[in-house]
Short mmCIF file of C-alpha atoms and ligand atoms in Angstrom, two decimals:
data_model
loop_
_atom_site.label_atom_id
_atom_site.label_comp_id
_atom_site.label_asym_id
_atom_site.label_seq_id
_atom_site.Cartn_x
_atom_site.Cartn_y
_atom_site.Cartn_z
CA MET A 1 80.74 1.88 11.88
CA SER A 2 80.70 -1.78 13.02
CA LYS A 3 78.84 -4.32 10.75
CA ALA A 4 76.17 -4.83 13.16
CA THR A 5 75.45 -1.13 13.56
CA GLU A 6 75.37 -0.72 9.86
CA ARG A 7 72.85 -3.58 9.49
CA ALA A 8 70.74 -2.02 12.35
CA ALA A 9 70.86 1.22 10.47
CA PRO A 10 67.88 1.04 8.61
CA PHE A 11 65.70 -0.51 11.42
CA LEU A 12 67.20 2.33 13.80
CA ARG A 13 66.18 5.11 11.27
CA GLN A 14 62.68 3.52 11.06
CA ALA A 15 62.41 3.48 14.84
CA ASP A 16 63.34 7.05 15.25
CA ASP A 17 61.16 8.07 12.26
CA PHE A 18 58.28 6.41 14.30
CA ALA A 19 59.13 8.06 17.62
CA VAL A 20 59.59 11.43 15.96
CA SER A 21 56.44 11.65 13.54
CA VAL A 22 54.02 10.29 16.51
CA LEU A 23 55.16 12.69 19.00
CA GLU A 24 55.06 15.27 16.34
CA GLY A 25 51.61 13.96 15.18
CA LEU A 26 49.97 14.14 18.75
CA SER A 27 51.49 17.51 19.59
CA ARG A 28 49.54 19.09 16.76
CA PRO A 29 46.51 21.42 17.73
CA LYS A 30 44.57 18.63 15.19
CA LYS A 31 46.32 15.54 16.03
CA SER A 32 47.12 13.14 13.23
CA LEU A 33 49.38 9.95 12.79
CA PRO A 34 51.00 9.19 9.52
CA CYS A 35 48.94 6.05 7.79
CA ARG A 36 52.42 4.29 6.83
CA PHE A 37 52.64 3.45 10.48
CA PHE A 38 49.44 1.34 10.30
CA TYR A 39 51.60 -1.65 8.98
CA ASP A 40 53.46 -3.47 11.84
CA ALA A 41 53.11 -6.94 11.54
CA GLN A 42 49.63 -7.25 13.19
CA GLY A 43 48.71 -3.92 11.22
CA SER A 44 49.63 -5.92 7.83
CA ALA A 45 47.70 -9.07 8.99
CA LEU A 46 44.71 -6.82 9.97
CA PHE A 47 45.04 -5.23 6.28
CA GLU A 48 45.17 -8.48 4.59
CA ASP A 49 41.58 -9.38 6.65
CA ILE A 50 39.95 -6.20 5.69
CA THR A 51 40.77 -7.18 1.86
CA ARG A 52 38.48 -10.11 2.65
CA GLN A 53 35.61 -8.37 4.10
CA PRO A 54 32.56 -7.92 1.88
CA GLU A 55 32.26 -4.22 1.92
CA TYR A 56 35.88 -3.78 0.98
CA TYR A 57 35.63 -3.83 -2.89
CA PRO A 58 38.70 -2.35 -3.93
CA THR A 59 40.99 -5.45 -3.99
CA ARG A 60 39.07 -7.88 -5.16
CA VAL A 61 37.90 -5.62 -8.02
CA GLU A 62 41.46 -4.72 -8.91
CA VAL A 63 42.26 -7.89 -9.17
CA GLY A 64 39.34 -8.65 -11.54
CA ILE A 65 40.66 -5.97 -13.77
CA LEU A 66 44.08 -7.15 -13.88
CA THR A 67 43.52 -10.75 -14.40
CA ALA A 68 40.90 -9.77 -17.30
CA ASN A 69 43.15 -7.33 -19.03
CA ALA A 70 47.00 -8.39 -18.28
CA MET A 71 47.44 -9.58 -21.60
CA GLN A 72 46.68 -6.12 -23.05
CA MET A 73 48.21 -4.30 -20.15
CA LEU A 74 51.71 -6.26 -21.05
CA GLU A 75 51.41 -5.80 -24.69
CA GLY A 76 55.01 -5.03 -25.98
CA ALA A 77 56.35 -5.87 -22.64
CA LEU A 78 59.48 -7.55 -24.70
CA GLY A 79 62.02 -10.06 -23.13
CA GLU A 80 64.46 -7.01 -22.27
CA THR A 81 61.59 -5.25 -20.04
CA VAL A 82 62.02 -4.78 -16.52
CA LEU A 83 59.19 -4.66 -14.02
CA VAL A 84 59.67 -2.26 -11.28
CA GLU A 85 57.04 -2.62 -8.50
CA PHE A 86 56.75 0.66 -6.04
CA GLY A 87 56.21 -1.13 -3.02
CA SER A 88 57.18 -5.05 -2.37
CA GLY A 89 55.21 -7.44 -4.28
CA SER A 90 51.59 -7.02 -3.51
CA SER A 91 51.20 -10.69 -3.71
CA ILE A 92 48.51 -11.90 -6.16
CA LYS A 93 48.41 -8.86 -8.25
CA THR A 94 52.24 -8.99 -8.95
CA GLU A 95 51.79 -12.75 -9.53
CA ILE A 96 48.88 -12.06 -12.09
CA LEU A 97 51.39 -9.64 -14.06
CA LEU A 98 54.51 -12.11 -13.91
CA GLY A 99 52.35 -14.92 -14.98
CA HIS A 100 51.58 -13.08 -18.04
CA MET A 101 55.03 -12.16 -18.66
CA ARG A 102 56.59 -15.11 -20.30
CA ARG A 103 59.90 -13.07 -21.03
CA LEU A 104 61.19 -10.62 -18.77
CA HIS A 105 64.61 -9.45 -18.22
CA ALA A 106 64.23 -8.68 -14.10
CA TYR A 107 61.59 -7.71 -11.68
CA VAL A 108 62.86 -5.01 -8.87
CA PRO A 109 60.56 -4.42 -6.03
CA ILE A 110 61.43 -1.08 -4.27
CA ASP A 111 60.56 -0.84 -0.53
CA ILE A 112 61.84 1.05 2.24
CA SER A 113 61.49 -2.32 4.39
CA GLU A 114 64.19 -5.04 4.05
CA SER A 115 62.21 -7.48 5.55
CA ALA A 116 59.08 -6.74 2.97
CA LEU A 117 61.48 -7.19 -0.10
CA ILE A 118 62.85 -10.33 1.37
CA ASP A 119 59.60 -11.85 1.84
CA ALA A 120 58.63 -10.83 -1.38
CA ARG A 121 61.65 -12.49 -3.06
CA GLU A 122 61.01 -15.83 -1.40
CA ARG A 123 57.22 -15.61 -2.07
CA LEU A 124 58.06 -15.16 -5.87
CA ALA A 125 61.20 -17.12 -6.39
CA ALA A 126 59.27 -20.06 -5.28
CA ARG A 127 56.28 -19.57 -7.73
CA PHE A 128 58.65 -18.31 -10.59
CA SER A 129 61.78 -20.17 -10.67
CA GLY A 130 64.49 -18.54 -12.79
CA LEU A 131 63.20 -15.09 -12.41
CA ASN A 132 65.96 -12.51 -12.20
CA ILE A 133 64.61 -10.59 -9.06
CA GLU A 134 66.57 -7.59 -7.87
CA LEU A 135 65.59 -6.16 -4.58
CA LEU A 136 65.96 -2.23 -4.08
CA LEU A 137 65.93 -0.93 -0.54
CA ALA A 138 64.95 2.69 -1.08
CA ASP A 139 62.24 5.30 -0.62
CA PHE A 140 60.22 5.64 -4.07
CA SER A 141 59.07 8.89 -3.18
CA HIS A 142 61.82 10.40 -4.59
CA PRO A 143 63.47 9.66 -8.07
CA ILE A 144 65.87 6.38 -7.77
CA GLU A 145 68.64 5.58 -9.97
CA LEU A 146 68.29 2.28 -11.38
CA PRO A 147 71.36 0.10 -11.42
CA PRO A 148 73.25 0.90 -14.69
CA GLU A 149 72.36 -2.43 -16.49
CA LEU A 150 68.87 -1.94 -15.86
CA ALA A 151 68.43 1.90 -16.58
CA PRO A 152 68.39 1.87 -20.37
CA ARG A 153 65.97 -1.08 -20.82
CA PRO A 154 62.37 -0.48 -21.31
CA LYS A 155 60.76 -0.50 -17.75
CA LEU A 156 57.14 -1.09 -16.58
CA GLY A 157 56.36 0.17 -13.25
CA PHE A 158 53.51 -1.33 -11.36
CA PHE A 159 51.81 0.84 -8.45
CA PRO A 160 48.49 -1.18 -7.71
CA GLY A 161 45.93 -0.99 -4.71
CA SER A 162 44.91 2.80 -4.71
CA THR A 163 47.83 3.60 -2.46
CA ILE A 164 48.14 7.02 -4.51
CA GLY A 165 44.97 7.57 -2.83
CA ASN A 166 46.67 8.15 0.29
CA PHE A 167 48.40 11.27 -0.86
CA VAL A 168 47.04 14.77 -1.15
CA PRO A 169 46.91 15.60 -4.90
CA ALA A 170 50.11 17.95 -4.52
CA GLU A 171 51.91 15.00 -3.11
CA ALA A 172 50.41 12.49 -5.44
CA THR A 173 51.66 14.41 -8.36
CA ARG A 174 55.10 14.91 -6.80
CA LEU A 175 55.11 11.02 -6.13
CA LEU A 176 54.18 10.40 -9.93
CA ARG A 177 56.86 12.56 -10.91
CA ALA A 178 59.52 10.97 -8.98
CA MET A 179 58.06 7.46 -10.47
CA ARG A 180 58.52 9.03 -13.75
CA GLU A 181 61.90 10.09 -13.45
CA THR A 182 62.83 6.53 -12.00
CA LEU A 183 61.20 4.86 -14.81
CA SER A 184 62.56 7.05 -17.71
CA PRO A 185 63.63 6.71 -20.52
CA ARG A 186 61.17 4.17 -22.17
CA GLY A 187 59.00 4.05 -19.00
CA LYS A 188 55.74 3.00 -18.60
CA LEU A 189 53.25 2.76 -15.23
CA ILE A 190 50.13 0.59 -14.46
CA ILE A 191 48.63 2.22 -11.54
CA GLY A 192 45.35 1.25 -9.58
CA VAL A 193 42.91 4.43 -8.92
CA ASP A 194 39.89 4.09 -6.96
CA LEU A 195 37.08 5.87 -8.07
CA LYS A 196 34.34 8.14 -6.68
CA LYS A 197 30.93 6.37 -6.35
CA ASP A 198 28.08 6.14 -3.77
CA VAL A 199 29.26 7.68 -0.52
CA ARG A 200 27.38 4.85 1.55
CA GLN A 201 29.49 2.41 -0.54
CA LEU A 202 32.81 4.08 0.04
CA VAL A 203 32.23 4.53 3.76
CA ALA A 204 31.07 1.12 4.45
CA ALA A 205 34.51 -0.14 2.90
CA TYR A 206 36.49 1.74 5.46
CA ASP A 207 34.11 0.79 8.44
CA ASP A 208 33.28 -2.76 7.88
CA ALA A 209 30.46 -4.56 10.02
CA ASN A 210 32.74 -7.03 11.15
CA GLY A 211 35.05 -4.23 12.64
CA VAL A 212 38.26 -5.12 11.05
CA THR A 213 38.70 -1.83 9.86
CA ALA A 214 38.33 -0.53 13.47
CA ALA A 215 40.94 -3.00 14.75
CA PHE A 216 43.66 -1.91 11.88
CA ASN A 217 42.88 1.74 12.86
CA LEU A 218 43.24 0.93 16.43
CA ASN A 219 46.20 -1.26 16.28
CA LEU A 220 48.29 1.95 15.59
CA LEU A 221 47.62 2.73 19.17
CA ALA A 222 48.59 -0.73 20.30
CA ARG A 223 51.83 -0.12 18.50
CA ILE A 224 52.74 3.07 19.95
CA ASN A 225 51.90 1.55 23.16
CA HIS A 226 54.48 -1.74 22.57
CA GLU A 227 57.23 0.54 21.12
CA LEU A 228 57.03 4.04 22.60
CA ASP A 229 55.54 2.98 26.25
CA GLY A 230 52.38 4.28 25.42
CA THR A 231 49.33 4.31 27.95
CA PHE A 232 46.60 4.36 25.37
CA ASP A 233 43.42 2.58 26.54
CA LEU A 234 41.86 1.01 23.51
CA GLN A 235 38.53 0.85 25.18
CA ALA A 236 38.50 4.61 25.30
CA PHE A 237 39.12 5.52 21.34
CA ARG A 238 36.72 4.36 18.83
CA HIS A 239 37.29 4.15 14.91
CA ALA A 240 35.42 6.79 12.66
CA ALA A 241 35.06 6.88 8.68
CA THR A 242 33.66 9.76 6.93
CA TYR A 243 33.52 11.06 3.46
CA GLU A 244 34.64 14.63 2.70
CA PRO A 245 32.69 15.34 -0.66
CA PHE A 246 34.33 18.59 -1.15
CA GLU A 247 38.00 16.92 -0.99
CA GLY A 248 37.02 13.81 -2.41
CA ARG A 249 38.22 11.47 0.31
CA ILE A 250 37.38 9.03 3.02
CA GLU A 251 38.88 10.22 6.35
CA MET A 252 39.84 7.68 9.19
CA TYR A 253 39.80 9.00 12.49
CA LEU A 254 40.39 7.60 16.21
CA VAL A 255 37.99 9.50 18.49
CA SER A 256 38.66 9.92 22.13
CA VAL A 257 35.43 8.96 24.08
CA LYS A 258 36.31 10.82 26.98
CA ASP A 259 38.67 13.60 28.66
CA GLN A 260 41.94 11.68 29.08
CA ASP A 261 45.48 12.03 29.29
CA VAL A 262 47.96 9.66 27.51
CA TRP A 263 51.70 9.18 28.03
CA VAL A 264 53.80 8.13 25.29
CA ALA A 265 57.84 7.89 25.33
CA GLY A 266 57.33 10.15 28.71
CA ARG A 267 55.48 12.92 27.12
CA LYS A 268 51.87 13.58 28.28
CA PHE A 269 49.19 14.29 25.77
CA HIS A 270 45.39 15.53 26.81
CA PHE A 271 42.41 14.25 24.72
CA ARG A 272 39.15 16.33 25.31
CA ALA A 273 36.00 14.02 24.92
CA ALA A 274 35.39 13.61 21.21
CA GLU A 275 38.80 14.94 19.97
CA THR A 276 39.94 13.03 17.07
CA ILE A 277 43.58 11.42 15.64
CA HIS A 278 43.54 11.75 11.99
CA THR A 279 44.92 8.55 10.83
CA GLU A 280 44.34 8.24 7.03
CA SER A 281 42.96 10.00 3.88
CA ALA A 282 41.92 7.86 1.10
CA TYR A 283 41.40 10.17 -1.92
CA LYS A 284 38.82 9.04 -4.74
CA TYR A 285 39.18 10.37 -8.26
CA THR A 286 37.00 10.35 -11.37
CA ILE A 287 39.01 9.41 -14.49
CA GLU A 288 39.44 12.68 -15.73
CA GLU A 289 40.42 13.92 -12.23
CA PHE A 290 43.21 11.49 -12.20
CA HIS A 291 44.54 11.98 -15.67
CA LEU A 292 44.93 15.55 -14.48
CA ILE A 293 47.03 14.46 -11.78
CA ALA A 294 49.09 12.29 -14.04
CA GLN A 295 49.56 15.04 -16.69
CA ALA A 296 50.74 17.36 -14.24
CA ALA A 297 53.37 15.07 -13.27
CA GLY A 298 54.51 14.75 -16.86
CA TRP A 299 52.97 11.53 -17.68
CA THR A 300 50.58 10.75 -20.81
CA PRO A 301 47.50 8.87 -20.08
CA LEU A 302 47.05 5.96 -22.59
CA ARG A 303 44.68 3.18 -21.68
CA VAL A 304 42.33 2.73 -18.69
CA TRP A 305 40.53 -0.62 -17.66
CA LYS A 306 37.44 -0.50 -15.36
CA ASP A 307 35.25 -3.04 -14.04
CA GLU A 308 31.53 -3.36 -15.59
CA LEU A 309 30.19 -1.40 -12.24
CA ASN A 310 32.89 1.43 -12.61
CA LEU A 311 33.96 0.92 -9.20
CA PHE A 312 37.78 0.72 -9.68
CA SER A 313 40.14 1.53 -12.60
CA VAL A 314 43.70 0.65 -13.73
CA HIS A 315 45.45 3.22 -15.88
CA GLU A 316 48.35 2.66 -18.39
CA LEU A 317 50.72 5.77 -18.50
CA VAL A 318 53.66 6.38 -20.62
CA ALA A 319 56.46 8.58 -19.64
C1 AVJ B 401 46.37 0.04 1.29
C2 AVJ B 401 46.19 2.17 1.33
C3 AVJ B 401 45.08 1.07 -0.42
O1 AVJ B 401 43.56 3.34 1.30
O2 AVJ B 401 42.07 1.60 0.87
C4 AVJ B 401 42.17 -0.03 3.52
C5 AVJ B 401 44.64 1.06 3.19
N1 AVJ B 401 42.71 1.97 4.95
N2 AVJ B 401 40.98 0.19 4.86
C6 AVJ B 401 43.29 2.18 1.27
C7 AVJ B 401 43.25 1.00 3.97
C8 AVJ B 401 41.47 1.24 5.54
C9 AVJ B 401 44.10 0.92 1.83
N3 AVJ B 401 45.49 1.03 0.88
#
């Protein structure tokens, strides 16, 4: 394989994954699209804008919990500790932890996006000169073998943002089991989990008055138009967010406002009026419910930190 093709491989793989997954998801009787595809450049910018909306409490509340409790969370993190972040540096949250880790052997962000890893390294190297940053291009939903010189060291995993909520409980358990294998032996995990609360507050967080979440959701159709020659009319779909109390999750949809045909990559898809495309689930847990998930994955929950309104939680798990 030529050097150029070798370099292009991860991107070609991702492009192929996008095309196959979109065509498969739109072919289902109940159409759906994987939420991981939200985060093209425009989607990532829109998500940053969502975190600034008054209704979207998770980010600012989690930042508050991390800021108030980082010293406790990092107790015992010795000079030989390796900080492993699942997902490339989540910017301010990672910086809060790194700012309290005077001595750290290495910071290892793991992501399937090479560009996100490179951005993370540039951003953090500028702020933390001398920090040993080792990028790992990998899919952390499977156990990852860390480099031999890191593996035997104490490892502190970091998985903020309640991204665990995007997985159905059985998948969340599988993901947490993979993380435990990656971090073992001598592994701990600091993980953010959004808590169950008043339904109106939950729904408002996924349907902000300024319409930024609506734009974030609709951007997925714009991405399909750009990358797969799609013909979605973004005026003919609308954003919807509901809370499913039995499942304990927010569900986001794009709703077709009329009968219409849409072409994607040369394939025709029919949408009936009011037909939906499921684009994301965000599970909300009680502390006890999340502990059951973590224990099913072989973790032992130790401490939990919450905000004073019990909106969000950060858990310490030990392998
Ligand atoms: C980045 C996955 C944690 O589920 O709350 C925000 C994504 N979706 N608003 C979440 C999201 C709609 C967010 N995560």
